[in-house]
Coordinates of C-alpha atoms (C1' of nucleotides) in Angstrom, one line a residue:
Chain P
X1 CA 209.7 212.3 197.6
X2 CA 207.2 211.2 195.2
X3 CA 204.2 209.7 195.6
X4 CA 205.5 206.0 195.1
X5 CA 208.0 207.0 197.3
X6 CA 205.9 208.2 199.9
X7 CA 203.2 205.3 199.6
X8 CA 206.2 202.8 200.0
X9 CA 207.2 204.6 203.5
X10 CA 203.8 204.8 205.0
X11 CA 203.3 201.1 203.9
X12 CA 206.3 200.2 205.9
X13 CA 205.5 202.5 208.8
X14 CA 202.2 200.2 208.6
X15 CA 203.4 197.1 208.4
X16 CA 205.8 197.8 211.2
X17 CA 203.2 199.3 213.7
X18 CA 204.9 202.4 213.7
X19 CA 201.5 203.9 213.9
X20 CA 200.5 202.1 217.6
X21 CA 197.1 204.2 218.2
X22 CA 195.9 202.7 214.9
X23 CA 195.5 206.4 213.3
X24 CA 197.6 207.9 210.7
X25 CA 198.6 211.4 211.1
X26 CA 196.5 213.9 209.6
X27 CA 197.0 214.9 206.0
X28 CA 198.6 218.2 207.0
X29 CA 201.1 216.5 209.3
X30 CA 202.2 214.2 206.7
X31 CA 202.4 217.0 204.2
X32 CA 204.8 219.3 206.8
X33 CA 206.6 215.7 207.9
X34 CA 207.6 215.1 204.5
X35 CA 207.6 218.1 202.7
X36 CA 205.6 217.4 200.2
X37 CA 202.0 218.8 198.8
X38 CA 198.7 217.6 199.6
X39 CA 198.2 216.2 196.5
X40 CA 201.1 214.0 196.7
X41 CA 199.7 212.9 200.4
X42 CA 196.2 212.2 199.3
X43 CA 197.7 210.2 196.4
X44 CA 199.8 208.2 198.6
X45 CA 196.6 207.9 201.0
X46 CA 194.6 206.3 198.0
X47 CA 196.8 203.6 197.3
X48 CA 196.7 202.5 200.8
X49 CA 193.3 202.6 200.7
X50 CA 193.0 200.7 197.8
X51 CA 194.9 197.6 199.1
X52 CA 193.0 197.7 202.2
X53 CA 195.7 198.8 204.6
X54 CA 193.6 201.8 205.7
X55 CA 190.1 203.3 205.5
X56 CA 189.4 206.9 205.9
X57 CA 186.2 208.6 207.8
X58 CA 185.7 212.6 206.9
X59 CA 186.1 215.1 209.8
X60 CA 187.5 212.1 211.8
X61 CA 190.8 210.6 210.4
X62 CA 192.6 207.6 208.8
X63 CA 192.3 204.5 210.3
X64 CA 194.7 201.1 210.1
X65 CA 192.7 197.9 209.5
X66 CA 193.7 194.8 210.3
X67 CA 196.3 193.1 208.1
X68 CA 195.6 190.8 205.7
X69 CA 198.8 189.5 204.6
X70 CA 197.6 185.8 204.4
X71 CA 195.2 186.7 201.9
X72 CA 196.0 187.8 198.3
X73 CA 195.1 191.0 197.9
X74 CA 193.5 191.0 194.5
X75 CA 193.7 194.5 193.4
X76 CA 197.2 194.6 193.2
X77 CA 198.5 191.1 193.0
X78 CA 201.6 190.9 191.0
X79 CA 202.1 187.0 191.5
X80 CA 203.2 185.0 194.7
X81 CA 206.6 186.0 194.8
X82 CA 205.8 189.6 195.4
X83 CA 202.8 189.0 197.2
X84 CA 204.4 186.7 199.9
X85 CA 207.9 188.3 200.4
X86 CA 208.1 186.6 203.7
X87 CA 207.3 183.0 202.7
X88 CA 209.2 180.6 200.4
X89 CA 207.6 180.2 197.0
X90 CA 208.7 177.5 194.9
X91 CA 207.5 176.5 191.3
X92 CA 207.8 173.3 189.1
X93 CA 207.7 173.5 185.4
X94 CA 205.1 170.3 184.2
X95 CA 204.9 171.4 180.7
X96 CA 206.4 174.0 178.3
X97 CA 205.3 174.1 174.5
X98 CA 205.1 176.6 171.9
X99 CA 202.2 176.8 169.6
X100 CA 200.9 179.5 166.5
X101 CA 197.6 181.2 167.7
X102 CA 194.7 179.7 165.8
X103 CA 191.3 181.9 165.7
X104 CA 190.6 181.4 169.2
X105 CA 193.9 182.3 170.5
X106 CA 194.2 185.0 168.4
X107 CA 190.9 186.6 169.4
X108 CA 191.8 185.9 173.1
X109 CA 195.0 188.1 172.6
X110 CA 194.2 190.4 170.3
X111 CA 197.1 189.2 168.3
X112 CA 197.2 188.2 164.6
X113 CA 196.6 184.7 163.6
X114 CA 199.8 182.2 163.5
X115 CA 201.2 184.4 166.4
X116 CA 203.6 182.5 168.5
X117 CA 202.5 181.7 171.9
X118 CA 203.9 179.9 174.8
X119 CA 201.9 177.4 176.7
X120 CA 203.4 176.3 180.0
X121 CA 202.0 174.6 183.2
X122 CA 203.6 175.2 186.8
X123 CA 202.9 173.8 189.8
X124 CA 203.4 176.5 192.8
X125 CA 204.2 175.7 196.4
X126 CA 203.9 178.0 199.2
X127 CA 206.2 177.2 202.0
X128 CA 207.2 173.8 200.7
X129 CA 203.5 172.5 200.1
X130 CA 201.6 172.9 196.8
X131 CA 199.4 175.7 196.5
X132 CA 198.4 176.5 192.9
X133 CA 198.5 174.9 189.6
X134 CA 199.0 177.7 186.9
X135 CA 198.1 177.1 183.4
X136 CA 199.7 180.3 181.1
X137 CA 199.8 181.8 177.9
X138 CA 202.3 184.1 177.0
X139 CA 202.5 185.9 173.6
X140 CA 206.3 185.3 172.2
X141 CA 206.1 188.2 169.8
X142 CA 205.9 190.4 173.3
X143 CA 207.7 187.8 175.4
X144 CA 210.4 186.4 173.0
X145 CA 212.1 184.2 175.5
X146 CA 211.4 181.8 178.4
X147 CA 213.2 179.0 179.8
X148 CA 212.7 176.8 182.7
X149 CA 215.0 179.0 185.2
X150 CA 212.7 181.9 184.4
X151 CA 209.6 180.0 184.9
X152 CA 210.7 178.4 188.3
X153 CA 211.4 181.7 189.6
X154 CA 209.0 184.9 188.3
X155 CA 207.8 185.3 185.5
X156 CA 206.6 188.5 186.4
X157 CA 209.5 190.3 187.6
X158 CA 211.6 188.6 184.6
X159 CA 209.4 190.9 182.3
X160 CA 209.7 193.9 184.2
X161 CA 213.4 193.7 185.2
X162 CA 215.1 192.2 182.2
X163 CA 212.5 192.9 179.5
X164 CA 212.1 196.6 181.0
X165 CA 208.1 196.3 180.1
X166 CA 205.7 197.7 181.9
X167 CA 202.7 195.6 183.2
X168 CA 199.4 197.7 183.3
X169 CA 196.9 195.7 184.7
X170 CA 194.8 192.7 184.8
X171 CA 191.1 191.6 184.5
X172 CA 190.1 188.8 186.8
X173 CA 187.6 186.3 186.7
X174 CA 187.2 184.7 189.7
X175 CA 184.9 181.0 190.1
X176 CA 184.7 177.9 191.8
X177 CA 184.6 174.3 190.4
X178 CA 185.3 170.3 190.7
X179 CA 188.8 169.6 190.4
X180 CA 189.9 166.5 188.3
X181 CA 191.8 163.4 189.0
X182 CA 195.3 165.1 187.8
X183 CA 194.8 168.3 189.7
X184 CA 193.6 166.8 192.8
X185 CA 196.8 164.5 192.8
X186 CA 199.3 167.5 192.3
X187 CA 197.6 169.2 195.0
X188 CA 197.2 167.0 197.4
X189 CA 193.3 166.8 197.1
X190 CA 190.6 164.1 196.0
X191 CA 189.2 164.2 192.9
X192 CA 185.7 166.5 192.8
X193 CA 187.3 168.1 195.9
X194 CA 186.5 172.3 195.4
X195 CA 189.0 174.4 193.4
X196 CA 189.3 178.3 193.6
X197 CA 189.7 179.8 189.9
X198 CA 191.3 182.6 188.5
X199 CA 191.3 183.3 185.1
X200 CA 193.6 186.3 184.4
X201 CA 194.3 188.7 181.3
X202 CA 197.1 190.6 182.0
X203 CA 197.7 193.9 179.9
X204 CA 201.0 195.9 179.6
X205 CA 200.8 199.2 180.1
X206 CA 200.7 200.0 176.2
X207 CA 197.5 198.2 176.3
X208 CA 198.5 194.7 174.5
X209 CA 197.7 191.5 175.9
X210 CA 200.8 189.5 177.0
X211 CA 199.7 186.9 179.3
X212 CA 196.0 185.0 179.8
X213 CA 196.5 182.3 182.6
X214 CA 194.1 180.2 184.7
X215 CA 195.2 179.7 188.3
X216 CA 193.6 176.7 190.3
X217 CA 193.8 177.5 194.1
X218 CA 194.2 174.5 196.8
X219 CA 190.8 175.2 198.5
X220 CA 192.4 174.5 201.9
X221 CA 195.1 177.1 201.9
X222 CA 194.3 180.0 199.4
X223 CA 191.9 183.1 200.3
X224 CA 191.5 185.9 198.1
X225 CA 190.9 189.6 199.5
X226 CA 189.4 192.7 198.5
X227 CA 188.1 195.9 199.2
X228 CA 184.6 197.1 197.5
X229 CA 183.8 201.0 197.5
X230 CA 180.2 201.7 198.2
X231 CA 179.9 205.2 198.0
Chain N
X1 CA 177.5 218.5 185.9
X2 CA 179.5 217.1 189.0
X3 CA 181.8 213.9 189.0
X4 CA 179.1 211.6 189.7
X5 CA 176.8 212.7 187.3
X6 CA 179.3 212.6 184.7
X7 CA 180.3 209.1 185.7
X8 CA 176.5 208.0 185.4
X9 CA 176.5 209.4 181.6
X10 CA 179.5 208.2 180.7
X11 CA 178.3 204.8 182.3
X12 CA 175.4 205.0 180.1
X13 CA 176.9 205.9 176.9
X14 CA 179.2 203.2 177.1
X15 CA 176.8 200.3 177.9
X16 CA 174.3 201.6 175.1
X17 CA 177.1 201.1 172.8
X18 CA 177.7 204.8 171.9
X19 CA 181.2 205.0 171.5
X20 CA 181.3 202.8 168.5
X21 CA 185.2 202.9 167.9
X22 CA 185.6 201.3 171.4
X23 CA 187.4 204.2 172.0
X24 CA 186.3 207.5 174.5
X25 CA 187.0 210.7 173.5
X26 CA 190.0 212.5 174.7
X27 CA 189.8 214.2 178.0
X28 CA 190.0 218.0 176.2
X29 CA 186.9 216.9 174.4
X30 CA 185.0 215.5 177.6
X31 CA 185.9 218.8 179.5
X32 CA 184.8 221.0 176.3
X33 CA 181.2 218.4 175.4
X34 CA 180.6 218.7 179.4
X35 CA 181.5 222.2 180.4
X36 CA 183.7 220.7 183.1
X37 CA 187.2 220.8 184.4
X38 CA 189.9 218.4 183.7
X39 CA 189.8 216.9 187.3
X40 CA 186.1 215.9 187.0
X41 CA 186.8 214.2 183.6
X42 CA 190.1 212.7 185.5
X43 CA 187.5 211.2 188.3
X44 CA 184.9 210.0 186.5
X45 CA 187.2 208.1 184.0
X46 CA 188.9 206.7 187.0
X47 CA 185.5 205.2 188.3
X48 CA 185.1 203.8 185.1
X49 CA 188.5 202.2 185.1
X50 CA 187.7 200.7 188.5
X51 CA 184.7 198.8 187.6
X52 CA 186.7 197.6 184.6
X53 CA 184.5 199.5 182.1
X54 CA 187.7 201.0 180.3
X55 CA 191.3 201.2 180.4
X56 CA 193.6 204.1 179.5
X57 CA 196.9 204.5 177.5
X58 CA 199.0 207.1 178.1
X59 CA 199.9 208.7 174.7
X60 CA 197.0 206.9 173.4
X61 CA 193.5 207.2 174.3
X62 CA 190.9 205.5 176.8
X63 CA 189.7 202.1 175.4
X64 CA 186.1 200.5 176.5
X65 CA 186.8 196.8 177.4
X66 CA 184.3 194.1 176.8
X67 CA 180.8 194.1 179.3
X68 CA 181.3 191.6 182.4
X69 CA 177.7 192.5 183.1
X70 CA 177.4 188.6 184.3
X71 CA 179.7 188.6 186.8
X72 CA 179.8 190.2 190.3
X73 CA 182.1 193.3 189.9
X74 CA 183.9 192.9 193.2
X75 CA 185.2 196.6 193.5
X76 CA 181.6 197.7 194.0
X77 CA 179.0 195.2 194.4
X78 CA 176.1 197.1 196.2
X79 CA 173.9 193.7 196.3
X80 CA 172.2 191.5 194.0
X81 CA 169.4 194.0 193.3
X82 CA 171.9 196.7 192.1
X83 CA 174.3 194.5 190.6
X84 CA 171.6 192.7 188.4
X85 CA 169.1 195.7 187.3
X86 CA 168.2 193.6 184.4
X87 CA 167.2 190.4 186.1
X88 CA 164.7 189.2 188.7
X89 CA 166.1 189.0 192.1
X90 CA 163.7 187.2 194.8
X91 CA 164.4 186.6 198.4
X92 CA 163.3 183.9 200.1
X93 CA 163.7 184.6 204.3
X94 CA 164.7 181.2 206.0
X95 CA 165.5 182.7 209.2
X96 CA 165.6 185.8 211.5
X97 CA 166.5 186.4 215.3
X98 CA 168.0 188.9 217.5
X99 CA 170.9 187.7 219.8
X100 CA 173.0 189.9 222.2
X101 CA 176.4 190.0 221.4
X102 CA 178.6 187.9 223.2
X103 CA 182.4 188.5 223.5
X104 CA 183.1 187.2 219.6
X105 CA 180.3 189.2 218.3
X106 CA 181.4 192.2 220.0
X107 CA 184.8 191.9 219.1
X108 CA 183.6 190.9 215.1
X109 CA 181.3 194.2 215.3
X110 CA 183.7 196.8 217.5
X111 CA 180.5 197.1 219.5
X112 CA 180.0 196.5 223.1
X113 CA 179.1 193.2 224.4
X114 CA 175.1 192.8 224.8
X115 CA 174.5 194.9 221.8
X116 CA 171.4 193.6 220.1
X117 CA 172.4 191.9 216.6
X118 CA 170.0 190.7 213.8
X119 CA 171.0 187.1 212.8
X120 CA 169.5 186.1 209.4
X121 CA 169.6 183.8 206.6
X122 CA 168.4 184.5 203.1
X123 CA 168.1 182.2 199.8
X124 CA 168.3 184.3 196.8
X125 CA 167.1 183.8 193.7
X126 CA 168.1 185.1 190.1
X127 CA 165.9 184.6 187.2
X128 CA 164.1 182.5 189.2
X129 CA 166.7 180.1 190.2
X130 CA 168.6 179.6 193.8
X131 CA 171.9 181.7 193.3
X132 CA 172.9 182.1 196.9
X133 CA 172.7 181.8 200.5
X134 CA 173.4 184.5 202.8
X135 CA 174.1 184.3 206.4
X136 CA 174.0 187.9 207.8
X137 CA 174.1 189.8 210.9
X138 CA 173.0 193.4 211.9
X139 CA 174.0 195.7 214.2
X140 CA 170.6 196.3 215.5
X141 CA 171.8 199.7 217.3
X142 CA 172.6 200.9 213.6
X143 CA 169.7 199.3 211.8
X144 CA 167.3 199.4 214.5
X145 CA 164.2 197.4 212.7
X146 CA 164.3 195.0 209.8
X147 CA 160.9 192.8 208.6
X148 CA 160.3 190.4 206.1
X149 CA 159.4 192.6 203.5
X150 CA 162.7 194.5 203.6
X151 CA 164.9 191.3 203.8
X152 CA 163.2 189.8 200.8
X153 CA 163.8 192.9 198.7
X154 CA 167.0 194.8 199.2
X155 CA 168.3 195.7 202.9
X156 CA 171.2 198.1 201.4
X157 CA 168.6 200.1 199.6
X158 CA 167.0 200.3 202.6
X159 CA 169.6 201.3 204.6
X160 CA 170.5 204.0 202.2
X161 CA 167.2 205.4 201.3
X162 CA 165.0 204.7 204.1
X163 CA 167.1 204.9 207.0
X164 CA 169.5 207.7 205.3
X165 CA 172.9 206.3 206.0
X166 CA 175.4 206.4 203.8
X167 CA 177.6 203.1 203.0
X168 CA 181.2 203.2 202.9
X169 CA 183.1 200.2 202.0
X170 CA 183.5 196.3 202.6
X171 CA 186.2 194.2 203.3
X172 CA 185.7 190.8 201.3
X173 CA 187.5 187.4 201.6
X174 CA 186.8 185.2 199.1
X175 CA 187.3 181.2 199.4
X176 CA 186.0 177.9 198.2
X177 CA 185.1 174.9 200.0
X178 CA 182.6 172.0 200.1
X179 CA 178.7 172.9 200.8
X180 CA 176.9 170.6 203.3
X181 CA 173.7 168.6 202.6
X182 CA 171.3 171.2 203.8
X183 CA 173.3 174.0 201.5
X184 CA 173.3 171.4 198.6
X185 CA 169.3 171.0 199.1
X186 CA 168.6 175.0 199.1
X187 CA 171.0 175.3 196.0
X188 CA 169.7 172.7 193.9
X189 CA 173.3 170.9 194.0
X190 CA 175.2 167.6 195.8
X191 CA 176.5 167.4 199.2
X192 CA 180.2 168.2 199.1
X193 CA 179.9 170.2 195.9
X194 CA 182.1 173.1 195.6
X195 CA 180.8 176.5 197.0
X196 CA 182.1 180.1 196.1
X197 CA 182.0 181.9 199.6
X198 CA 182.6 185.7 200.3
X199 CA 182.7 186.9 203.5
X200 CA 182.1 190.7 204.0
X201 CA 182.5 193.3 206.5
X202 CA 180.4 196.2 205.6
X203 CA 181.1 199.5 207.0
X204 CA 179.4 203.0 207.2
X205 CA 181.1 205.8 205.9
X206 CA 181.4 206.9 209.4
X207 CA 183.7 204.3 210.1
X208 CA 181.5 201.7 212.0
X209 CA 180.5 198.3 211.1
X210 CA 176.5 197.5 210.6
X211 CA 177.0 194.0 208.6
X212 CA 178.8 190.9 208.7
X213 CA 177.8 188.5 206.3
X214 CA 179.1 184.9 205.1
X215 CA 177.7 184.6 201.5
X216 CA 177.5 180.9 199.7
X217 CA 177.6 181.3 195.6
X218 CA 176.1 178.2 193.6
X219 CA 179.2 177.3 192.0
X220 CA 177.7 176.9 188.7
X221 CA 176.0 180.4 188.1
X222 CA 178.3 182.7 190.0
X223 CA 181.4 184.4 188.8
X224 CA 183.4 187.5 190.4
X225 CA 185.4 190.1 188.5
X226 CA 187.9 192.2 189.5
X227 CA 190.5 194.6 188.0
X228 CA 194.3 194.7 189.8
X229 CA 196.3 197.7 189.0
X230 CA 200.0 196.4 188.1
X231 CA 201.7 199.7 187.9
Chain J
dT1 C1' 206.4 216.3 166.0
dA2 C1' 201.7 216.4 167.9
dG3 C1' 198.7 214.4 170.7
dT4 C1' 197.5 211.9 174.4
dG5 C1' 197.6 210.5 179.2
dG6 C1' 200.3 211.6 184.0
dT7 C1' 202.2 214.1 187.4
dC8 C1' 202.0 217.8 190.3
dT9 C1' 201.5 222.8 192.3
dA10 C1' 199.0 226.5 195.2
dG11 C1' 195.7 227.5 196.6
dA12 C1' 189.6 227.7 198.1
dC13 C1' 185.6 226.1 199.7
dC14 C1' 182.6 221.9 201.2
dA15 C1' 180.7 218.3 204.3
dC16 C1' 181.1 215.5 208.2
dG17 C1' 182.5 214.2 213.4
dC18 C1' 183.4 214.9 217.5
dG19 C1' 183.8 217.2 221.8
Chain K
dG1 C1' 182.9 225.5 216.4
dC2 C1' 187.4 223.6 215.1
dG3 C1' 189.7 219.9 212.9
dT4 C1' 189.2 216.4 209.7
dG5 C1' 188.6 214.7 205.2
dG6 C1' 186.2 215.8 200.2
dT7 C1' 185.9 218.2 195.8
dC8 C1' 187.5 221.2 192.8
dT9 C1' 189.7 225.0 190.0
dA10 C1' 193.5 226.9 187.0
dG11 C1' 196.8 226.3 185.6
dA12 C1' 202.3 224.0 184.5
dC13 C1' 205.2 220.3 182.9
dC14 C1' 206.5 215.7 182.0
dA15 C1' 205.9 210.3 179.5
dC16 C1' 204.6 208.0 176.2
dT17 C1' 202.2 206.7 171.7
dA18 C1' 201.9 206.9 166.8
dC19 C1' 202.5 208.7 163.0

DNA sequence: TAGTGGTCTAGACCACGCG
DNA sequence: GCGTGGTCTAGACCACTAC
């Protein structure tokens, strides 16, 4: 059992309330139970800490935190479909076009000028109610083909599973601002209501930028979760 | 040179543009240069990745990202004073009282009922302009004494340096909502303008909760930054 | 294929909490 | 003082990029 498998195993045990005293077994016990070395136990444990599932106290033990399953967990958000596996996610494509990168786009994507870029807008629903509006740009040299079907399910899963690419990380800038009349209409809100915005720049594992998005979340429905390490 | 010192050293070199090709030396070179083992080099590097200073590409190298020094870096925000060392941070105490924990407060703090709790409100200025309003609660059994002077500088620094306590981590829930008339007046905004909210629960390294806050940021001035690991 | 970062082993010793 | 997690060493081998 490698680190990834062990992480998954522990995540499942935690979310199914297997550890009723809200404390994990000690490192030594996990090493023994799964027949792995301390390195793997600690790596898997670190993954759980990073997503806010548990916290560690030196000399004492590893404690399970309350679940934050209704929030978007910033440190590893993989898209709505993956973030909320138990809920109904639907997407409606509002606009799709291809544009050649001008200077500004080329700079954002760190690509050559006139590289083709997909521009698209999606309205996303969670449990049947409008949840977010997504204004996305994809480098077409990396993602050569997109269609309505892919866009209305999960672009990230398509990139990973069908294109076989490895997504690396995303830079996220979070802010709040007033929404306009059109956005309000789409989300079932009023003009000038608050909007929760995330500007994403998404990198493949090889360092190239394949996606830049602005996502506007319905302020009545979306909350974000993060853990800050202050040691 | 231990991991902490090496991390600091590399952070300083990065922020002073020492690495002009925007790439760090290889792990082997850093091991040699600082006379440390690979373990420490990789730990220090990981710290830089976590705060979004650099990103790593297997087989290629370690690349420096654009600085996000004007955003609050969520993964290690230590309070405004520490987050913006080059800018002027001022705080005005609006309210300070002590209250015994009722059932609800006791549950939040995981403390006994009737534990004394400090309640305080601060208006915080960045470079002379109103930046945020902070509604904070501190467990008085852990932080036995607070006064105007401490509150108007940095409570976190007081906790660390004067009380000698080690802060562990903070859970953060981020949302957006309308602000009320009083909040608008304090921040120089209009009633029902958007507000960027963070609800913090802050733990000591020993696992006890010493601080719970709601912070309302001026939506025209504050942005948050985070890196999501998607591998 | 050379050079880079990623995973992993098998240990040792340290720092902290808790009884 | 014992048991817990934290730091660290000195290696080995793997996976990926870039040429």
